[in-house]
């Protein structure tokens, strides 16, 4: 935790555009303050990439003040008092002092502009975000103890938490996000209000919930954020599959705590991310969310066997379907949905390798099925080992090391990263004298299976294999297609 730098140091650390903008507003007779996250970050010893300001100027007066100064202006938030613009490389938002509230039955905020900086700070989400720096004097305004809360590592609201969360229920998700990003805890009053008002999150759009969830999962302490969602009941509304992982442990303790295991896998997966130049740059939402969700199929598939053991047969397949359904409900893009669901589906594929060993064909299929997600699957599979049995952990790690070596060896011999049949679709049609259609697809699939089983084939061998397959097809398949002439 840092002290706020002296004014001279602040002038050195903050972008020059901050002071240029302050001069323009001052000359026009308006107040301007840097507010919220940028001030919090100064106490954390870093300069925020976001430049958020608040002012007593109306949106129209703000537009007049930046006329000839801004390179580009966006007025999409004008009705809420926000004018966004770009000056050089800096993107800036200036918002009129305001107070806003949510109608209990509506998702849309009711906006009223104000005239006081202190009143504006009172309506902000948390006290650590309710600090401002008056410009151009660089005077700190901290009426609600934001610095003290930062120092104590606790999230509080400027007013009553119930009022804050009633104004904007998404702030409950934001509290969990800050717990993840900053490693802070929530005040008891805040936690109690989150429990009491969790159902209010249902009035918030899926897109806004999704955006907060992504930030939470990608934070420095995602386990803390997820735990807070679950403990307060918010997860029951936005991520019920994770809450459901809290399976009742049977009296004989025949299976591990699936929920705590999933949180540990999430932590371990985050620890295996790479830098920007590596194959899985962190923070990776896809890897982390797959780690959190990899066992969500277990509650529906748990069976107590006559032998006394517990089974979760096909929980990988069931879990993949549940992940798709949840991510669609949260309005995730298709690529993210496919990637996370595929990793969940494949996360059990490795097990058994250490005992039985795999043929080259099985290794090829593992790589082919993972596709572009192979490096993610490597990390997810390794993260899934949370046993306290050191010998078992070492055996699994050794087996996966061996599998990765096998993949590297085959990759040196073959184009393993992009396995294709030895004959493409055009060659298949030319050799068999057929037109585009389902039969070409079946022939292509057959040749791909041969490629995965046997590795690369010589051209003549591939042609012979295709003709042998063609000869085995029913006459209705091999008959020439009607020309329509």
Coordinates of C-alpha atoms in Angstrom, one line a residue:
X1 CA 0.0 0.0 0.0
X2 CA 1.4 3.4 -1.0
X3 CA 0.9 7.0 0.0
X4 CA -0.5 9.4 -2.6
X5 CA 2.5 10.9 -4.4
X6 CA 3.4 14.5 -3.8
X7 CA 1.9 17.0 -6.3
X8 CA 5.2 17.4 -8.2
X9 CA 5.5 13.6 -8.5
X10 CA 1.8 13.3 -9.6
X11 CA 2.4 15.8 -12.4
X12 CA 5.3 13.5 -13.5
X13 CA 3.3 10.3 -13.3
X14 CA -0.1 11.3 -14.7
X15 CA -0.5 11.9 -18.4
X16 CA -0.1 15.5 -19.5
X17 CA -3.6 15.4 -21.0
X18 CA -5.0 15.3 -17.5
X19 CA -3.7 18.8 -16.8
X20 CA -4.5 20.1 -20.3
X21 CA -8.1 19.1 -19.8
X22 CA -8.2 20.6 -16.3
X23 CA -7.1 23.9 -17.7
X24 CA -9.8 23.9 -20.3
X25 CA -12.6 23.2 -17.8
X26 CA -11.2 25.7 -15.3
X27 CA -11.0 28.4 -18.0
X28 CA -14.7 27.6 -18.9
X29 CA -15.6 28.0 -15.2
X30 CA -16.3 24.4 -14.4
X31 CA -14.9 21.9 -11.8
X32 CA -13.1 18.8 -12.9
X33 CA -11.8 15.9 -10.9
X34 CA -10.1 12.6 -11.7
X35 CA -12.2 10.0 -10.0
X36 CA -12.6 6.4 -9.1
X37 CA -10.3 3.7 -10.3
X38 CA -7.4 6.0 -11.3
X39 CA -7.2 7.3 -7.7
X40 CA -7.4 3.9 -6.2
X41 CA -4.6 2.7 -8.5
X42 CA -2.4 5.6 -7.5
X43 CA -2.6 4.3 -3.9
X44 CA -1.7 0.8 -5.2
X45 CA 1.4 2.2 -6.8
X46 CA 0.3 2.1 -10.4
X47 CA -1.1 4.5 -13.1
X48 CA -4.5 3.4 -14.4
X49 CA -4.9 3.0 -18.2
X50 CA -8.4 4.5 -17.7
X51 CA -8.9 8.2 -17.3
X52 CA -12.3 8.9 -15.7
X53 CA -13.3 12.4 -14.8
X54 CA -16.4 14.0 -13.1
X55 CA -17.5 17.6 -13.5
X56 CA -20.3 20.0 -12.7
X57 CA -20.6 20.8 -16.4
X58 CA -23.5 19.4 -18.3
X59 CA -22.8 17.1 -21.2
X60 CA -23.5 20.0 -23.6
X61 CA -21.1 22.2 -21.6
X62 CA -18.5 19.4 -21.7
X63 CA -18.8 19.1 -25.5
X64 CA -18.2 22.9 -25.7
X65 CA -15.2 22.7 -23.4
X66 CA -13.4 20.0 -25.5
X67 CA -14.3 21.5 -28.9
X68 CA -11.1 21.7 -30.9
X69 CA -9.3 19.6 -28.2
X70 CA -10.6 16.1 -28.8
X71 CA -9.6 14.1 -31.9
X72 CA -12.8 12.0 -31.8
X73 CA -15.9 12.2 -29.6
X74 CA -18.5 9.5 -28.7
X75 CA -21.9 10.6 -27.3
X76 CA -23.5 7.2 -26.7
X77 CA -23.5 7.7 -23.0
X78 CA -24.8 11.3 -23.2
X79 CA -28.2 10.6 -21.6
X80 CA -26.3 9.2 -18.6
X81 CA -24.1 12.3 -18.5
X82 CA -21.0 10.7 -20.0
X83 CA -19.1 12.1 -22.9
X84 CA -16.2 9.9 -24.2
X85 CA -13.4 11.2 -26.4
X86 CA -9.9 10.6 -27.6
X87 CA -6.9 12.9 -27.4
X88 CA -3.9 11.4 -29.1
X89 CA -3.6 7.9 -27.7
X90 CA -5.6 8.6 -24.5
X91 CA -9.3 7.7 -24.3
X92 CA -11.1 9.8 -21.7
X93 CA -14.6 9.8 -20.2
X94 CA -16.1 12.9 -18.5
X95 CA -19.3 12.4 -16.6
X96 CA -21.5 15.0 -15.1
X97 CA -22.1 14.8 -11.3
X98 CA -25.0 12.5 -10.9
X99 CA -27.2 10.3 -8.7
X100 CA -28.9 7.3 -10.3
X101 CA -31.2 4.6 -9.1
X102 CA -32.9 1.5 -10.5
X103 CA -36.6 1.0 -10.6
X104 CA -37.1 -2.3 -8.8
X105 CA -38.9 -3.7 -11.8
X106 CA -36.5 -2.3 -14.4
X107 CA -33.0 -2.8 -15.7
X108 CA -32.6 0.8 -16.8
X109 CA -31.1 3.4 -14.4
X110 CA -32.9 6.6 -13.6
X111 CA -30.4 9.4 -14.0
X112 CA -30.4 12.8 -12.3
X113 CA -27.6 15.2 -12.6
X114 CA -26.1 16.9 -9.5
X115 CA -23.9 19.8 -8.6
X116 CA -21.7 18.5 -5.8
X117 CA -18.6 16.3 -6.0
X118 CA -19.3 14.8 -2.6
X119 CA -22.8 13.8 -3.5
X120 CA -21.5 12.3 -6.7
X121 CA -18.9 10.2 -4.8
X122 CA -21.7 9.0 -2.4
X123 CA -23.5 7.3 -5.2
X124 CA -20.4 5.3 -6.3
X125 CA -20.2 1.6 -5.8
X126 CA -17.5 1.2 -3.1
X127 CA -15.6 3.6 -0.8
X128 CA -12.3 2.7 -2.4
X129 CA -13.7 3.9 -5.7
X130 CA -15.3 7.0 -4.1
X131 CA -12.1 9.1 -4.0
X132 CA -11.3 12.0 -6.3
X133 CA -8.4 14.3 -7.1
X134 CA -9.6 17.9 -7.7
X135 CA -7.9 19.5 -10.6
X136 CA -5.8 21.3 -11.2
X137 CA -4.8 21.7 -7.5
X138 CA -4.4 17.9 -7.0
X139 CA -6.5 18.0 -3.8
X140 CA -7.5 14.5 -2.6
X141 CA -11.2 14.2 -1.8
X142 CA -11.9 11.0 0.3
X143 CA -15.1 11.6 2.3
X144 CA -15.9 7.9 2.9
X145 CA -12.5 6.4 4.0
X146 CA -11.5 4.8 0.7
X147 CA -7.8 5.0 1.6
X148 CA -8.4 3.4 4.9
X149 CA -10.4 0.6 3.3
X150 CA -7.7 0.0 0.7
X151 CA -5.1 -0.2 3.5
X152 CA -7.3 -2.7 5.5
X153 CA -8.1 -4.7 2.3
X154 CA -11.9 -4.5 2.8
X155 CA -14.8 -3.5 0.5
X156 CA -17.4 -1.2 1.9
X157 CA -20.0 1.0 0.3
X158 CA -20.2 4.8 0.9
X159 CA -23.8 4.5 2.2
X160 CA -25.9 1.5 3.3
X161 CA -25.0 -1.6 1.2
X162 CA -28.6 -2.3 0.6
X163 CA -29.2 1.1 -0.9
X164 CA -26.1 0.8 -3.1
X165 CA -27.1 -2.7 -4.4
X166 CA -30.7 -1.6 -4.9
X167 CA -29.5 1.3 -7.1
X168 CA -27.4 -1.1 -9.2
X169 CA -27.5 -4.9 -8.3
X170 CA -24.5 -5.5 -10.6
X171 CA -22.4 -4.0 -7.8
X172 CA -22.8 -7.3 -6.0
X173 CA -21.0 -9.0 -8.9
X174 CA -18.5 -6.2 -8.9
X175 CA -17.7 -6.8 -5.2
X176 CA -16.8 -10.3 -6.1
X177 CA -14.7 -9.1 -9.0
X178 CA -12.8 -6.7 -6.8
X179 CA -12.1 -9.6 -4.3
X180 CA -10.6 -11.4 -7.3
X181 CA -8.7 -8.5 -8.8
X182 CA -7.3 -6.9 -5.6
X183 CA -7.3 -9.8 -3.1
X184 CA -9.5 -7.9 -0.7
X185 CA -12.4 -9.1 1.4
X186 CA -15.9 -7.7 1.8
X187 CA -17.1 -6.0 5.0
X188 CA -19.6 -8.1 7.0
X189 CA -22.4 -5.6 6.2
X190 CA -21.7 -5.8 2.5
X191 CA -21.7 -9.6 2.6
X192 CA -25.0 -9.7 4.5
X193 CA -26.6 -7.4 1.9
X194 CA -25.3 -9.6 -0.9
X195 CA -26.9 -12.6 0.7
X196 CA -30.2 -10.7 1.3
X197 CA -30.4 -9.2 -2.1
X198 CA -28.8 -11.9 -4.4
X199 CA -32.1 -12.4 -6.2
X200 CA -32.0 -8.8 -7.4
X201 CA -29.2 -9.8 -9.8
X202 CA -31.9 -11.2 -12.0
X203 CA -32.9 -7.8 -13.3
X204 CA -29.4 -7.2 -14.7
X205 CA -28.8 -8.1 -18.3
X206 CA -26.9 -11.3 -19.1
X207 CA -24.3 -9.3 -21.0
X208 CA -23.4 -7.1 -18.0
X209 CA -23.2 -10.2 -15.7
X210 CA -21.0 -11.9 -18.3
X211 CA -18.6 -9.0 -18.5
X212 CA -18.2 -8.9 -14.7
X213 CA -17.7 -12.7 -14.6
X214 CA -14.9 -12.6 -17.2
X215 CA -13.1 -9.9 -15.2
X216 CA -13.5 -12.0 -12.0
X217 CA -12.2 -15.2 -13.6
X218 CA -9.2 -13.3 -15.1
X219 CA -8.3 -11.6 -11.8
X220 CA -5.2 -12.3 -9.7
X221 CA -7.3 -14.2 -7.1
X222 CA -10.2 -15.9 -9.0
X223 CA -10.8 -18.4 -6.2
X224 CA -11.7 -15.7 -3.8
X225 CA -14.1 -14.1 -6.2
X226 CA -15.8 -17.4 -7.1
X227 CA -16.1 -18.3 -3.4
X228 CA -17.8 -15.1 -2.6
X229 CA -20.3 -15.6 -5.4
X230 CA -21.1 -19.1 -4.0
X231 CA -21.2 -18.1 -0.3
X232 CA -23.6 -15.2 -0.9
X233 CA -26.0 -17.1 -3.2
X234 CA -25.2 -15.0 -6.3
X235 CA -23.8 -18.1 -8.0
X236 CA -27.2 -19.8 -7.6
X237 CA -28.5 -17.2 -10.0
X238 CA -25.6 -16.6 -12.4
X239 CA -23.6 -19.8 -12.2
X240 CA -25.7 -22.5 -10.6
X241 CA -23.6 -25.3 -11.9
X242 CA -20.7 -24.2 -9.7
X243 CA -22.9 -24.0 -6.6
X244 CA -24.1 -27.5 -7.4
X245 CA -20.5 -28.8 -7.1
X246 CA -20.9 -28.6 -3.3
X247 CA -22.0 -32.3 -3.2
X248 CA -22.9 -33.7 0.2
X249 CA -20.0 -35.9 1.2
X250 CA -21.3 -39.4 2.1
X251 CA -20.5 -40.7 5.5
X252 CA -17.7 -42.9 4.2
X253 CA -16.0 -40.0 2.4
X254 CA -15.7 -42.0 -0.8
X255 CA -15.0 -39.0 -3.0
X256 CA -13.2 -35.7 -2.7
X257 CA -14.9 -32.4 -2.2
X258 CA -15.7 -31.6 -5.9
X259 CA -16.2 -27.8 -5.3
X260 CA -12.9 -27.3 -3.5
X261 CA -11.2 -29.5 -6.0
X262 CA -12.5 -27.3 -8.8
X263 CA -11.3 -24.1 -7.2
X264 CA -7.9 -25.7 -6.8
X265 CA -7.8 -26.7 -10.4
X266 CA -8.7 -23.1 -11.3
X267 CA -5.8 -21.8 -9.3
X268 CA -3.4 -24.3 -10.7
X269 CA -4.4 -23.7 -14.3
X270 CA -3.9 -19.9 -13.8
X271 CA -0.4 -20.8 -12.6
X272 CA 0.4 -22.6 -15.8
X273 CA -0.4 -19.7 -18.1
X274 CA 2.4 -18.2 -20.2
X275 CA 3.6 -14.7 -21.0
X276 CA 2.4 -12.9 -24.1
X277 CA 4.8 -14.8 -26.3
X278 CA 3.8 -18.3 -25.0
X279 CA 1.1 -20.6 -26.3
X280 CA -1.4 -19.7 -23.6
X281 CA -1.0 -16.1 -22.6
X282 CA -2.4 -15.2 -19.3
X283 CA -4.9 -14.4 -18.0
X284 CA -6.8 -16.8 -20.2
X285 CA -10.5 -16.9 -19.6
X286 CA -11.0 -20.0 -21.7
X287 CA -8.4 -22.0 -19.7
X288 CA -9.6 -20.7 -16.3
X289 CA -13.3 -21.1 -17.0
X290 CA -12.8 -24.6 -18.3
X291 CA -10.8 -25.4 -15.2
X292 CA -13.6 -24.1 -12.9
X293 CA -16.3 -25.9 -14.9
X294 CA -14.6 -29.2 -15.8
X295 CA -16.5 -31.2 -13.3
X296 CA -19.9 -29.6 -13.5
X297 CA -21.3 -32.9 -14.9
X298 CA -20.5 -34.8 -11.7
X299 CA -23.6 -33.9 -9.6
X300 CA -25.9 -35.3 -12.3
X301 CA -23.8 -38.5 -12.9
X302 CA -22.8 -39.5 -9.3
X303 CA -23.6 -43.1 -8.5
X304 CA -22.9 -45.1 -5.4
X305 CA -21.8 -48.5 -6.7
X306 CA -22.5 -51.8 -4.9
X307 CA -18.7 -52.2 -4.3
X308 CA -18.8 -49.1 -2.1
X309 CA -17.1 -46.8 -4.6
X310 CA -18.6 -43.7 -6.2
X311 CA -18.7 -43.2 -10.0
X312 CA -19.3 -40.2 -12.3
X313 CA -19.6 -42.0 -15.6
X314 CA -19.7 -39.7 -18.6
X315 CA -19.5 -36.5 -16.5
X316 CA -17.2 -35.0 -19.1
X317 CA -19.8 -35.3 -21.8
X318 CA -22.7 -34.1 -19.5
X319 CA -20.5 -31.3 -18.3
X320 CA -19.7 -30.1 -21.8
X321 CA -23.4 -29.8 -22.5
X322 CA -24.1 -27.9 -19.3
X323 CA -21.2 -25.5 -20.1
X324 CA -22.7 -24.8 -23.5
X325 CA -26.1 -24.1 -22.0
X326 CA -24.8 -21.8 -19.3
X327 CA -22.5 -19.8 -21.6
X328 CA -25.2 -19.3 -24.1
X329 CA -27.5 -18.0 -21.4
X330 CA -24.7 -15.5 -20.4
X331 CA -24.5 -14.4 -24.1
X332 CA -20.9 -15.6 -24.7
X333 CA -19.6 -15.6 -28.2
X334 CA -19.7 -18.9 -30.1
X335 CA -15.9 -19.3 -30.2
X336 CA -15.5 -19.1 -26.5
X337 CA -18.4 -21.5 -25.9
X338 CA -17.0 -24.1 -28.3
X339 CA -13.5 -23.8 -26.8
X340 CA -14.5 -24.1 -23.1
X341 CA -17.1 -26.9 -23.8
X342 CA -14.5 -28.8 -25.9
X343 CA -11.9 -28.7 -23.1
X344 CA -14.5 -29.9 -20.6
X345 CA -15.4 -32.8 -22.9
X346 CA -11.7 -33.8 -23.4
X347 CA -10.4 -33.3 -19.8
X348 CA -10.7 -37.0 -19.0
X349 CA -9.2 -38.3 -22.2
X350 CA -5.7 -38.6 -20.8
X351 CA -6.5 -40.8 -17.8
X352 CA -5.4 -44.4 -18.4
X353 CA -2.4 -43.5 -20.5
X354 CA 0.0 -44.2 -17.7
X355 CA -1.4 -47.7 -17.1
X356 CA -2.0 -48.9 -20.6
X357 CA 0.1 -46.8 -22.9
X358 CA -1.2 -45.5 -26.2
X359 CA -0.5 -46.5 -29.7
X360 CA 0.7 -43.8 -32.2
X361 CA -2.9 -43.8 -33.5
X362 CA -4.3 -42.9 -30.1
X363 CA -1.7 -40.1 -29.7
X364 CA -2.7 -38.7 -33.2
X365 CA -6.4 -38.8 -32.2
X366 CA -5.6 -37.0 -29.0
X367 CA -3.9 -34.2 -30.9
X368 CA -6.5 -34.1 -33.7
X369 CA -9.4 -33.9 -31.2
X370 CA -7.8 -31.1 -29.3
X371 CA -6.9 -29.2 -32.4
X372 CA -5.9 -25.5 -31.6
X373 CA -6.7 -26.2 -27.9
X374 CA -3.9 -28.7 -27.4
X375 CA -1.8 -26.4 -25.3
X376 CA -4.8 -25.5 -23.2
X377 CA -5.7 -29.2 -22.8
X378 CA -2.1 -29.9 -21.6
X379 CA -2.5 -27.3 -18.9
X380 CA -6.0 -28.3 -17.9
X381 CA -5.1 -31.9 -17.6
X382 CA -2.0 -31.2 -15.5
X383 CA -4.1 -28.8 -13.3
X384 CA -6.7 -31.5 -12.6
X385 CA -4.2 -33.4 -10.4
X386 CA -5.0 -32.3 -6.8
X387 CA -4.3 -35.5 -5.0
X388 CA -2.4 -35.3 -1.7
X389 CA -0.9 -38.7 -2.5
X390 CA 2.6 -37.7 -3.7
X391 CA 3.3 -41.0 -5.5
X392 CA 0.1 -40.8 -7.5
X393 CA 0.7 -37.2 -8.4
X394 CA 4.3 -38.0 -9.5
X395 CA 3.1 -41.0 -11.5
X396 CA 0.5 -38.9 -13.4
X397 CA 2.9 -36.0 -14.0
X398 CA 5.5 -38.5 -15.4
X399 CA 2.8 -40.1 -17.6
X400 CA 1.8 -36.7 -19.0
X401 CA 5.5 -35.8 -19.5
X402 CA 5.8 -39.0 -21.5
X403 CA 2.7 -38.2 -23.6
X404 CA 4.0 -34.7 -24.4
X405 CA 7.3 -36.3 -25.5
X406 CA 5.4 -38.8 -27.8
X407 CA 3.5 -35.9 -29.3
X408 CA 6.7 -34.0 -30.0
X409 CA 8.3 -37.1 -31.5
X410 CA 5.4 -37.7 -33.8
X411 CA 5.2 -34.0 -34.7
X412 CA 8.8 -34.2 -35.9
X413 CA 7.9 -37.1 -38.3
X414 CA 4.4 -35.9 -39.4
X415 CA 2.4 -32.7 -39.7
X416 CA 0.7 -33.6 -36.5
X417 CA -0.7 -30.2 -35.7
X418 CA -2.9 -30.3 -38.8
X419 CA -3.6 -33.9 -39.7
X420 CA -5.3 -34.2 -43.1
X421 CA -6.1 -37.2 -45.2
X422 CA -3.5 -38.1 -47.8
X423 CA -6.1 -37.4 -50.5
X424 CA -8.1 -34.2 -50.4
X425 CA -11.7 -33.7 -51.6
X426 CA -10.8 -32.8 -55.1
X427 CA -8.5 -35.8 -55.5
X428 CA -11.3 -38.1 -54.1
X429 CA -13.8 -36.7 -56.6
X430 CA -11.4 -37.0 -59.6
X431 CA -10.3 -40.6 -58.7
X432 CA -13.9 -41.8 -58.1
X433 CA -15.6 -39.7 -60.8
X434 CA -18.1 -38.3 -58.4
X435 CA -19.6 -34.9 -57.8
X436 CA -19.6 -32.8 -54.5
X437 CA -22.0 -34.3 -52.0
X438 CA -22.3 -36.5 -48.9
X439 CA -20.4 -39.4 -50.5
X440 CA -17.3 -37.2 -50.8
X441 CA -17.6 -36.4 -47.1
X442 CA -17.8 -40.1 -46.2
X443 CA -14.8 -40.9 -48.4
X444 CA -12.9 -38.0 -46.8
X445 CA -13.7 -39.2 -43.3
X446 CA -12.6 -42.7 -44.2
X447 CA -9.3 -41.5 -45.4
X448 CA -8.9 -39.3 -42.3
X449 CA -9.4 -42.4 -40.1
X450 CA -6.8 -44.2 -42.0
X451 CA -4.4 -41.3 -41.6
X452 CA -5.0 -41.2 -37.9
X453 CA -4.6 -45.0 -37.5
X454 CA -1.5 -45.5 -39.8
X455 CA 0.2 -42.1 -40.2
X456 CA 1.1 -40.7 -43.6
X457 CA 0.7 -43.0 -46.6
X458 CA 2.4 -43.1 -49.9
X459 CA 0.2 -41.6 -52.7
X460 CA -0.3 -45.0 -54.5
X461 CA -1.2 -46.7 -51.2
X462 CA -3.7 -44.0 -50.4
X463 CA -5.3 -44.3 -53.9
X464 CA -5.5 -48.1 -53.4
X465 CA -7.1 -47.7 -50.0
X466 CA -9.7 -45.3 -51.4
X467 CA -10.5 -47.6 -54.3
X468 CA -10.8 -50.5 -51.9
X469 CA -13.3 -48.5 -49.7
X470 CA -15.2 -47.5 -52.9
X471 CA -15.5 -51.1 -54.0
X472 CA -17.0 -52.0 -50.6
X473 CA -19.8 -49.5 -50.9
X474 CA -23.4 -50.4 -51.8
X475 CA -24.3 -50.1 -55.5
X476 CA -26.7 -47.3 -54.7
X477 CA -23.7 -45.2 -53.4
X478 CA -21.3 -45.9 -56.3
X479 CA -23.9 -45.5 -59.1
X480 CA -23.3 -42.4 -61.3
X481 CA -25.3 -39.4 -60.2
X482 CA -28.2 -38.3 -62.5
X483 CA -27.2 -35.4 -64.8
X484 CA -30.7 -34.0 -65.1
X485 CA -30.3 -33.6 -68.9

